[in-house]
Coordinates of C-alpha atoms in Angstrom, one line a residue:
M1 CA 14.5 54.7 -77.4
D2 CA 17.0 52.0 -77.9
P3 CA 16.2 49.1 -76.6
A4 CA 20.0 48.5 -75.2
I5 CA 20.0 51.7 -72.9
E6 CA 16.0 50.4 -72.2
E7 CA 17.0 47.1 -70.9
G8 CA 20.1 48.6 -69.1
G9 CA 18.0 50.9 -67.0
T10 CA 16.2 47.6 -66.1
R11 CA 18.8 46.4 -64.3
K12 CA 20.3 49.5 -63.1
R13 CA 16.5 50.0 -61.2
K14 CA 16.6 46.3 -60.5
Y15 CA 20.3 46.6 -58.0
V16 CA 19.4 49.6 -56.7
A17 CA 16.2 48.3 -55.3
E18 CA 18.3 44.9 -54.4
K19 CA 20.8 46.9 -52.6
G20 CA 18.0 49.0 -50.8
K21 CA 16.9 45.4 -49.6
A22 CA 19.7 44.4 -48.7
K23 CA 20.7 47.2 -46.4
K24 CA 17.2 47.6 -44.6
K25 CA 17.5 43.8 -44.1
K26 CA 21.8 44.8 -42.7
H27 CA 20.1 47.5 -40.5
L28 CA 16.5 44.7 -39.0
S29 CA 19.2 42.2 -38.6
T30 CA 21.6 45.2 -36.3
M31 CA 19.0 46.3 -34.4
V32 CA 16.9 42.5 -33.4
N33 CA 21.0 41.6 -32.6
A34 CA 21.2 44.9 -30.3
E35 CA 17.4 44.2 -28.0
K36 CA 18.5 41.0 -27.9
E37 CA 21.2 41.7 -26.3
R38 CA 19.4 44.0 -24.4
L39 CA 17.3 41.5 -23.0
E40 CA 20.1 39.1 -22.4
K41 CA 21.6 41.8 -19.7
L42 CA 18.2 42.5 -18.8
V43 CA 17.3 38.5 -17.5
F44 CA 20.6 37.3 -17.1
G45 CA 23.3 40.4 -15.5
D46 CA 26.0 42.1 -17.1
P47 CA 29.1 40.1 -17.3
S48 CA 31.0 43.4 -16.6
Y49 CA 29.3 43.1 -13.3
M50 CA 29.5 39.8 -12.7
L51 CA 33.8 40.2 -13.2
R52 CA 33.6 43.5 -11.2
N53 CA 32.6 40.8 -8.4
M54 CA 34.6 38.1 -8.9
G55 CA 37.7 40.6 -8.8
F56 CA 38.5 41.2 -12.4
G57 CA 37.8 44.8 -12.5
D58 CA 35.5 46.0 -15.9
P59 CA 36.7 44.5 -19.3
D60 CA 35.2 47.4 -20.7
S61 CA 37.0 50.6 -18.8
G62 CA 40.4 51.8 -18.9
V63 CA 41.5 50.8 -15.6
E64 CA 43.8 47.7 -15.5
D65 CA 43.4 45.2 -12.6
D66 CA 46.5 42.7 -11.7
G67 CA 45.9 39.7 -13.8
A68 CA 42.5 41.3 -15.3
Q69 CA 41.5 39.2 -19.1
D70 CA 40.8 40.9 -22.2
S71 CA 38.0 40.4 -24.3
D72 CA 39.0 36.8 -25.8
T73 CA 40.6 35.2 -22.9
Y74 CA 37.0 36.9 -21.2
S75 CA 34.7 34.9 -23.6
D76 CA 36.8 31.7 -23.6
T77 CA 36.9 31.4 -20.0
L78 CA 32.7 31.5 -19.6
A79 CA 32.4 29.4 -22.3
S80 CA 32.0 26.2 -22.2
P81 CA 33.8 23.3 -24.3
P82 CA 31.7 22.2 -27.0
R83 CA 30.9 18.8 -26.1
V84 CA 30.8 16.3 -29.3
P85 CA 28.1 13.4 -30.2
A86 CA 28.7 9.8 -29.2
W87 CA 28.4 9.3 -33.0
V88 CA 26.3 10.6 -35.4
D89 CA 23.1 9.6 -37.6
E90 CA 23.2 10.5 -41.0
D91 CA 19.4 9.9 -41.4
D92 CA 18.6 12.5 -38.4
M93 CA 20.5 15.1 -40.5
L94 CA 18.0 17.6 -42.3
S95 CA 19.4 19.4 -44.7
V96 CA 17.8 22.5 -45.7
T97 CA 17.2 23.7 -48.8
G98 CA 15.5 26.7 -50.8
D99 CA 13.2 23.5 -52.5
S100 CA 12.1 22.3 -48.9
V101 CA 10.3 25.1 -48.0
R102 CA 7.4 26.5 -48.9
S103 CA 7.9 30.9 -50.3
G104 CA 6.6 32.9 -47.2
Q105 CA 8.3 30.7 -44.3
D106 CA 12.0 31.9 -43.2
I107 CA 13.3 28.9 -41.8
N108 CA 16.9 29.6 -41.7
N109 CA 18.7 25.9 -39.8
S110 CA 18.2 22.4 -39.1
A111 CA 16.3 22.6 -36.2
E112 CA 13.5 25.3 -37.2
Y113 CA 13.1 23.1 -39.9
G114 CA 12.3 20.1 -37.9
K115 CA 10.1 21.4 -36.0
F116 CA 8.5 22.6 -39.3
L117 CA 8.0 18.8 -40.1
R118 CA 6.9 18.3 -36.8
R119 CA 4.2 20.7 -36.7
K120 CA 2.8 19.8 -40.5
F121 CA 2.6 15.8 -39.3
Q122 CA 0.7 17.3 -36.8
S123 CA -1.4 18.9 -38.6
V124 CA -1.9 16.1 -41.1
Y125 CA -2.4 12.7 -38.9
G126 CA -2.3 14.0 -35.1
E127 CA -0.5 13.6 -32.3
P128 CA 0.0 9.5 -31.8
S129 CA -1.2 8.3 -28.8
W130 CA 2.3 6.6 -28.3
A131 CA 3.1 10.6 -27.1
K132 CA -0.2 10.7 -24.7
L133 CA 0.4 10.7 -21.1
N134 CA -2.1 7.8 -19.9
K135 CA -4.3 9.0 -16.8
A136 CA -6.2 6.1 -16.5
D137 CA -4.8 5.7 -13.1
E138 CA -4.4 9.0 -12.0
E139 CA -7.8 9.3 -9.8
H140 CA -5.7 6.9 -7.4
R141 CA -3.3 9.2 -7.5
D142 CA -2.2 11.7 -5.9
E143 CA -0.6 15.3 -6.4
E144 CA 2.6 14.2 -5.3
D145 CA 2.6 10.6 -6.9
Q146 CA 1.4 11.9 -10.1
E147 CA 4.4 14.3 -10.4
L148 CA 6.9 11.5 -9.2
L149 CA 5.2 9.4 -13.0
R150 CA 6.0 12.2 -15.1
T151 CA 9.9 13.2 -14.1
C152 CA 13.1 11.7 -12.7
G153 CA 14.9 14.5 -11.7
N154 CA 12.6 14.0 -8.1
M155 CA 13.8 10.3 -8.2
L156 CA 17.8 11.5 -8.3
N157 CA 17.5 14.1 -5.5
K158 CA 15.4 12.7 -3.1
S159 CA 16.8 12.8 0.0
S160 CA 17.8 9.6 1.6
Y161 CA 16.7 11.1 5.1
L162 CA 13.9 10.7 7.0
A163 CA 12.0 13.4 7.6
K164 CA 11.6 13.7 11.4
S165 CA 8.4 16.2 11.8
F166 CA 5.9 14.3 9.3
L167 CA 5.6 10.8 8.2
R168 CA 4.6 10.8 5.0
I169 CA 2.5 8.0 5.0
K170 CA -1.3 6.8 3.2
R171 CA -3.7 4.7 4.1
L172 CA -4.8 1.8 1.0
A173 CA -7.6 -1.1 0.9
S174 CA -7.0 -3.4 3.8
L175 CA -5.2 -6.8 4.0
N176 CA -7.9 -9.2 3.7
C177 CA -9.7 -7.6 2.4
E178 CA -11.1 -9.5 -0.3
T179 CA -10.5 -12.8 3.2
R180 CA -11.9 -11.7 6.3
N181 CA -12.0 -15.4 7.5
E182 CA -9.0 -15.1 10.0
G183 CA -11.2 -14.2 12.3
P184 CA -12.1 -11.8 15.0
I185 CA -8.1 -11.2 16.4
I186 CA -5.5 -10.5 14.2
K187 CA -2.8 -12.3 15.2
A188 CA -0.2 -12.3 12.8
V189 CA 0.9 -10.3 9.8
R190 CA 4.2 -11.4 8.1
F191 CA 5.2 -9.6 4.5
H192 CA 7.2 -12.6 2.3
P193 CA 11.0 -12.0 2.1
T194 CA 11.7 -11.8 -1.5
S195 CA 7.8 -11.8 -3.1
T196 CA 5.3 -8.7 -3.0
V197 CA 2.9 -11.4 -0.8
A198 CA 1.4 -11.2 2.7
L199 CA 0.5 -14.0 5.5
V200 CA -2.6 -12.5 7.4
A201 CA -3.5 -15.4 10.1
G202 CA -6.0 -15.3 13.4
V203 CA -8.0 -17.6 16.1
S204 CA -10.4 -19.0 13.4
G205 CA -6.9 -21.4 12.2
C206 CA -7.0 -19.8 8.8
A207 CA -4.0 -18.1 7.3
S208 CA -4.6 -16.5 4.2
I209 CA -1.6 -15.9 1.4
I210 CA -2.2 -11.8 -0.1
Q211 CA -0.9 -10.7 -3.2
V212 CA -0.4 -7.1 -2.1
D213 CA -0.6 -4.5 -4.3
G214 CA -2.5 -2.0 -2.7
K215 CA -5.4 -1.6 -4.2
T216 CA -7.3 -5.0 -4.1
N217 CA -5.2 -7.7 -2.7
P218 CA -6.3 -10.6 -4.2
K219 CA -5.9 -14.0 -2.2
L220 CA -3.8 -16.1 -3.7
A221 CA -4.9 -19.6 -1.2
S222 CA -5.9 -20.1 2.0
V223 CA -4.8 -22.5 4.4
R224 CA -7.5 -24.0 7.4
F225 CA -6.5 -25.4 9.6
D226 CA -9.2 -27.1 11.9
R227 CA -9.7 -26.2 15.7
F228 CA -6.3 -24.3 15.9
P229 CA -6.6 -20.8 16.8
I230 CA -3.4 -19.2 15.4
R231 CA -1.3 -17.2 17.9
C232 CA 1.9 -16.9 16.3
A233 CA 3.3 -17.1 12.5
R234 CA 6.7 -16.8 10.5
F235 CA 7.7 -17.4 7.1
S236 CA 10.5 -19.3 7.2
A237 CA 14.5 -17.3 6.0
D238 CA 14.1 -18.3 1.9
G239 CA 10.3 -18.2 2.3
S240 CA 9.6 -21.5 1.0
E241 CA 7.5 -22.0 4.1
F242 CA 5.4 -20.2 6.9
I243 CA 5.2 -21.9 10.9
V244 CA 1.7 -21.6 12.3
G245 CA 1.8 -22.0 16.4
S246 CA -1.0 -22.0 18.7
H247 CA -1.1 -21.2 22.3
R248 CA -3.8 -24.6 23.0
H249 CA -2.4 -27.1 21.0
S250 CA 1.1 -29.3 21.8
H251 CA 1.8 -29.3 17.8
F252 CA 2.2 -27.1 15.2
Y253 CA 2.1 -27.2 11.2
V254 CA 4.4 -25.9 8.7
Y255 CA 2.9 -25.3 5.3
D256 CA 5.1 -25.6 1.9
M257 CA 3.8 -23.1 -0.5
I258 CA 6.2 -24.6 -3.2
Q259 CA 3.8 -27.9 -2.9
G260 CA 1.3 -26.5 -1.3
S261 CA 1.3 -29.3 1.5
T262 CA 0.6 -28.8 5.1
L263 CA 3.0 -31.2 7.8
T264 CA 2.2 -32.0 11.3
I265 CA 4.8 -31.7 14.0
Y266 CA 4.7 -32.7 17.8
T267 CA 6.6 -30.8 20.1
H268 CA 9.1 -32.3 22.4
H269 CA 7.4 -32.9 25.8
N270 CA 10.7 -34.8 27.1
V271 CA 12.6 -31.6 27.0
G272 CA 9.6 -29.3 28.1
Q273 CA 8.1 -28.4 25.4
T274 CA 4.7 -27.7 26.0
N275 CA 3.2 -25.3 22.3
M276 CA 4.2 -22.6 19.8
K277 CA 2.5 -19.4 21.1
K278 CA 6.1 -17.3 20.7
F279 CA 9.1 -18.4 18.3
E280 CA 11.4 -16.6 16.4
V281 CA 13.1 -17.5 12.9
S282 CA 16.2 -16.8 12.9
P283 CA 17.5 -14.8 10.1
D284 CA 20.1 -17.0 8.9
G285 CA 18.0 -19.3 8.3
K286 CA 19.4 -21.7 10.7
L287 CA 17.0 -22.3 14.3
I288 CA 13.9 -21.7 15.6
A289 CA 14.0 -20.7 18.6
I290 CA 9.9 -20.6 20.9
A291 CA 9.3 -19.3 24.6
G292 CA 8.6 -21.8 26.7
R293 CA 7.2 -22.3 30.5
F294 CA 9.7 -21.6 33.3
G295 CA 12.4 -19.4 31.8
Q296 CA 13.3 -21.9 29.0
I297 CA 13.9 -21.3 25.3
H298 CA 12.9 -24.0 23.0
L299 CA 16.1 -24.3 20.2
L300 CA 14.9 -26.6 17.1
S301 CA 16.7 -27.2 13.8
A302 CA 14.6 -24.6 10.9
K303 CA 15.2 -27.4 8.7
S304 CA 14.3 -30.3 9.9
K305 CA 12.4 -29.0 13.2
E306 CA 13.9 -31.2 15.7
W307 CA 15.3 -30.1 19.4
I308 CA 18.8 -29.3 19.6
G309 CA 19.2 -27.1 22.6
N310 CA 17.8 -25.5 25.9
L311 CA 18.5 -22.2 26.8
A312 CA 17.7 -21.2 31.2
M313 CA 17.0 -17.5 32.2
N314 CA 15.5 -16.7 35.4
G315 CA 11.9 -15.4 35.5
N316 CA 9.7 -16.4 32.6
V317 CA 10.1 -15.9 28.9
E318 CA 7.9 -13.0 27.4
A319 CA 10.2 -12.2 24.9
I320 CA 13.1 -13.0 21.9
T321 CA 14.7 -11.8 19.2
F322 CA 17.7 -12.8 16.9
D323 CA 20.0 -10.1 15.9
S324 CA 20.4 -9.8 12.3
D325 CA 23.0 -12.2 11.8
G326 CA 21.7 -14.8 14.0
T327 CA 24.6 -15.9 15.6
S328 CA 22.6 -14.4 19.0
L329 CA 19.6 -14.2 21.0
Y330 CA 18.0 -11.5 23.1
S331 CA 15.3 -12.9 25.7
H332 CA 13.3 -10.4 27.5
G333 CA 11.4 -11.3 30.6
E334 CA 9.5 -10.9 34.3
L335 CA 11.9 -9.8 36.7
G336 CA 13.0 -6.8 33.7
E337 CA 16.3 -8.4 33.0
V338 CA 17.5 -8.9 29.2
H339 CA 19.1 -11.8 28.6
I340 CA 22.1 -12.6 25.3
W341 CA 22.7 -15.6 24.4
D342 CA 25.6 -17.7 21.9
V343 CA 23.6 -19.5 19.9
N344 CA 26.4 -21.7 18.7
R345 CA 27.9 -22.1 22.4
R346 CA 24.3 -22.2 23.8
C347 CA 26.6 -20.1 26.9
L348 CA 25.2 -16.5 28.5
T349 CA 27.3 -14.1 27.0
G350 CA 25.8 -11.2 28.9
R351 CA 23.0 -9.9 31.1
F352 CA 21.9 -6.1 32.3
L353 CA 18.5 -4.5 33.9
D354 CA 16.1 -2.5 31.4
D355 CA 16.4 0.8 32.8
G356 CA 13.2 1.7 35.6
C357 CA 11.7 -1.9 33.8
L358 CA 9.0 -4.6 36.8
V359 CA 8.1 -7.1 33.6
G360 CA 9.9 -7.1 30.3
T361 CA 7.2 -7.6 27.5
S362 CA 8.9 -7.0 24.2
I363 CA 12.5 -6.5 22.7
A364 CA 13.8 -6.0 19.2
I365 CA 17.5 -5.5 17.7
S366 CA 17.9 -3.6 14.7
P367 CA 19.0 -4.5 11.3
C368 CA 22.0 -2.0 11.4
G369 CA 23.1 -3.5 15.0
S370 CA 23.3 0.1 16.7
Y371 CA 20.1 -0.3 18.9
L372 CA 17.8 -2.7 21.2
A373 CA 14.5 -1.3 22.3
A374 CA 12.8 -3.1 24.8
G375 CA 9.2 -2.4 26.2
S376 CA 8.3 -3.3 29.5
S377 CA 4.2 -3.7 31.2
S378 CA 4.2 0.2 32.1
G379 CA 4.5 1.4 28.4
V380 CA 7.7 2.4 28.4
V381 CA 9.6 1.5 25.7
N382 CA 13.7 2.2 25.9
I383 CA 16.4 2.5 23.5
Y384 CA 19.8 1.7 23.9
D385 CA 23.0 1.4 22.1
K386 CA 23.3 -2.1 21.5
R387 CA 26.9 -1.9 20.3
A388 CA 27.9 0.1 24.1
L389 CA 26.4 -2.7 25.3
L390 CA 28.6 -5.3 25.0
A391 CA 31.8 -3.7 25.2
R392 CA 30.8 -2.2 29.0
A393 CA 29.3 -5.3 30.2
E394 CA 27.4 -2.6 32.2
R395 CA 24.5 -3.4 35.3
S396 CA 22.2 -1.2 34.7
P397 CA 23.2 1.1 31.5
T398 CA 21.1 4.2 31.1
P399 CA 19.0 4.2 28.2
L400 CA 19.6 6.5 24.4
K401 CA 16.0 7.2 25.1
A402 CA 12.3 6.3 27.0
I403 CA 9.8 6.6 24.8
M404 CA 6.4 7.3 26.9
N405 CA 3.8 7.0 24.6
L406 CA 2.1 4.2 25.5
V407 CA 0.4 3.6 28.8
T408 CA -0.4 0.7 28.5
P409 CA 2.2 -3.1 28.1
V410 CA 4.0 -2.9 25.4
K411 CA 3.6 -5.3 22.7
Q412 CA 5.9 -5.7 20.2
V413 CA 8.5 -3.4 19.2
T414 CA 9.7 -3.9 15.4
F415 CA 12.7 -2.1 13.9
N416 CA 12.4 -1.5 9.9
H417 CA 14.9 -2.5 7.5
S418 CA 17.0 0.4 7.9
S419 CA 16.6 1.3 11.0
Q420 CA 15.3 4.5 10.8
L421 CA 11.8 4.0 12.0
L422 CA 10.5 1.7 15.0
G423 CA 7.0 0.6 15.7
I424 CA 6.3 0.1 18.9
A425 CA 2.4 -1.3 19.7
S426 CA -0.2 -2.1 22.7
D427 CA -3.0 -4.5 22.6
E428 CA -5.0 -3.3 24.9
K429 CA -6.2 0.0 24.0
D430 CA -7.4 1.5 20.8
N431 CA -5.1 2.8 18.5
A432 CA -1.3 2.2 21.0
V433 CA 0.2 2.6 18.1
K434 CA 3.5 5.3 17.5
M435 CA 5.7 4.8 14.8
V436 CA 9.8 6.8 16.6
H437 CA 12.2 8.6 14.4
L438 CA 15.3 7.1 15.4
P439 CA 18.1 8.9 14.7
S440 CA 16.5 12.4 16.4
M441 CA 14.5 10.0 19.2
T442 CA 11.3 11.8 18.1
V443 CA 7.7 10.3 17.7
Y444 CA 5.5 11.1 14.9
Q445 CA 2.4 12.9 15.6
N446 CA 0.5 13.0 12.6
F447 CA 0.4 8.7 13.0
P448 CA -2.2 7.7 14.1
A449 CA -4.4 10.5 12.9
L450 CA -7.6 11.5 15.5
N451 CA -10.1 10.3 12.5
E452 CA -8.8 7.0 12.5
P453 CA -10.0 4.4 15.1
I454 CA -7.8 1.5 14.4
G455 CA -8.4 -1.2 17.6
R456 CA -6.5 -2.6 19.4
V457 CA -3.0 -3.4 17.4
Q458 CA -2.9 -7.0 17.8
N459 CA 0.6 -7.4 15.5
F460 CA 2.0 -5.6 12.7
A461 CA 5.1 -6.4 10.2
F462 CA 7.0 -3.5 7.7
S463 CA 7.7 -4.7 4.1
P464 CA 11.4 -6.0 3.3
S465 CA 11.9 -2.2 1.7
S466 CA 9.4 -0.7 4.3
G467 CA 7.9 0.0 1.2
Y468 CA 4.6 -0.7 3.0
F469 CA 3.5 -1.0 6.9
S470 CA 0.4 -4.0 7.9
C471 CA -1.3 -3.9 11.2
G472 CA -3.7 -6.9 12.8
N473 CA -6.4 -5.5 15.0
N474 CA -9.6 -6.7 17.3
K475 CA -11.8 -5.9 15.0
N476 CA -10.8 -8.9 11.8
T477 CA -8.8 -6.3 10.2
A478 CA -5.2 -5.9 9.0
Y479 CA -4.7 -2.1 8.2
L480 CA -2.4 -2.1 4.6
Y481 CA -0.2 1.3 4.9
R482 CA 2.1 3.2 2.3
L483 CA 5.6 4.5 3.5
K484 CA 6.4 6.7 1.1
H485 CA 9.6 7.9 1.5
F486 CA 10.2 4.1 0.5
G487 CA 10.5 2.1 -1.9
D488 CA 8.0 0.0 -3.1
Y489 CA 7.9 -3.0 -0.9

């Protein structure tokens, strides 16, 4: 046979074979596209059904509605405009060529080629250590904390409103788990205003400075005051020092946390000041108010600790507190009256009878300036609208809510930093501590837990961002809790 004819027949057979392969490939592609379109309609729905619900009619039917869109307009409406990248890095661009992939692998675009290279790298070198999750501390976290560490969407969608039905609270290691030398009765628990540090003090005369981490709570320092049972302790407004007072001595101590030195300050007997068993530091850092005898309230300079003035009310002073800006002082006492003082002018600006109160035992003002909480010897805590009190100047105002969950004298009432929580406690009965949800004026039923003996709470405090709550009891323990709704500290 002629070689030219044989060569022509070979080329023709190759052409026919290649043409058959092309037809088969085209037919296969058509089937794949049809199946893909069917699955999309099955999962996401038929676009024509969406248009009919929107009032545009069926684009495939012969009926025309007012404002009907053709297929091109419909596609332009549903398709979002392409997003332009902020920058293009040439090193990240992958070019797919026939030589860059081994034979037998069908890779059509750069994304698939990137996945191919990633699988090839992991098959040779394994998964890099920095890409693995660190699960060393998972035993210390519950399921919600683990999910929070893996995602950021929960942080963005997290509600700023505190749920009223259930308080998300978790018990941690006690604040003084490393010290236990503050005495059998913990009389003061305070959090530092700027650092993750807490102060725990008791009747043994020892004050411990503790770093708050929720796990081991290591001790930073312990300061012992000889034969000085501590009854009250407070940080200064800037946190540079703390003050401790007693009911048995006519002097008090100031500890400088920066220099590590202690200063003894004697009380001013000529104005009737005899002890420092109950005092408060103003939020602006200017004054120290001391509850004295016979209705006297002594005012000291927070900087020099010198006496600068006196206030006098009817009956003994049982509780005092400053408002959020330090310009007003509120006092509650044995006659059931709440007095409002202007500390700059040293004068009384108003007073009212606490509803149903025989003896007032505690008082607090919310940081937002909206609420006033007053506790009494009967265990009732009345919550008032503070702004209405100042505006109406009523002699016997009606409280917004009377909390009656305690049956013994209310030792302390304290608001958290966001004014969403109110803590109330009595020191005359075990587990007599409650949390009140302020927006709804309801008491949480899941705290304290029935199987969790707390003892008799002597003092409690919220951390600056309400991430922690601590209460000291009569069993040499300052319990620490994590309030999960709020920040880390």
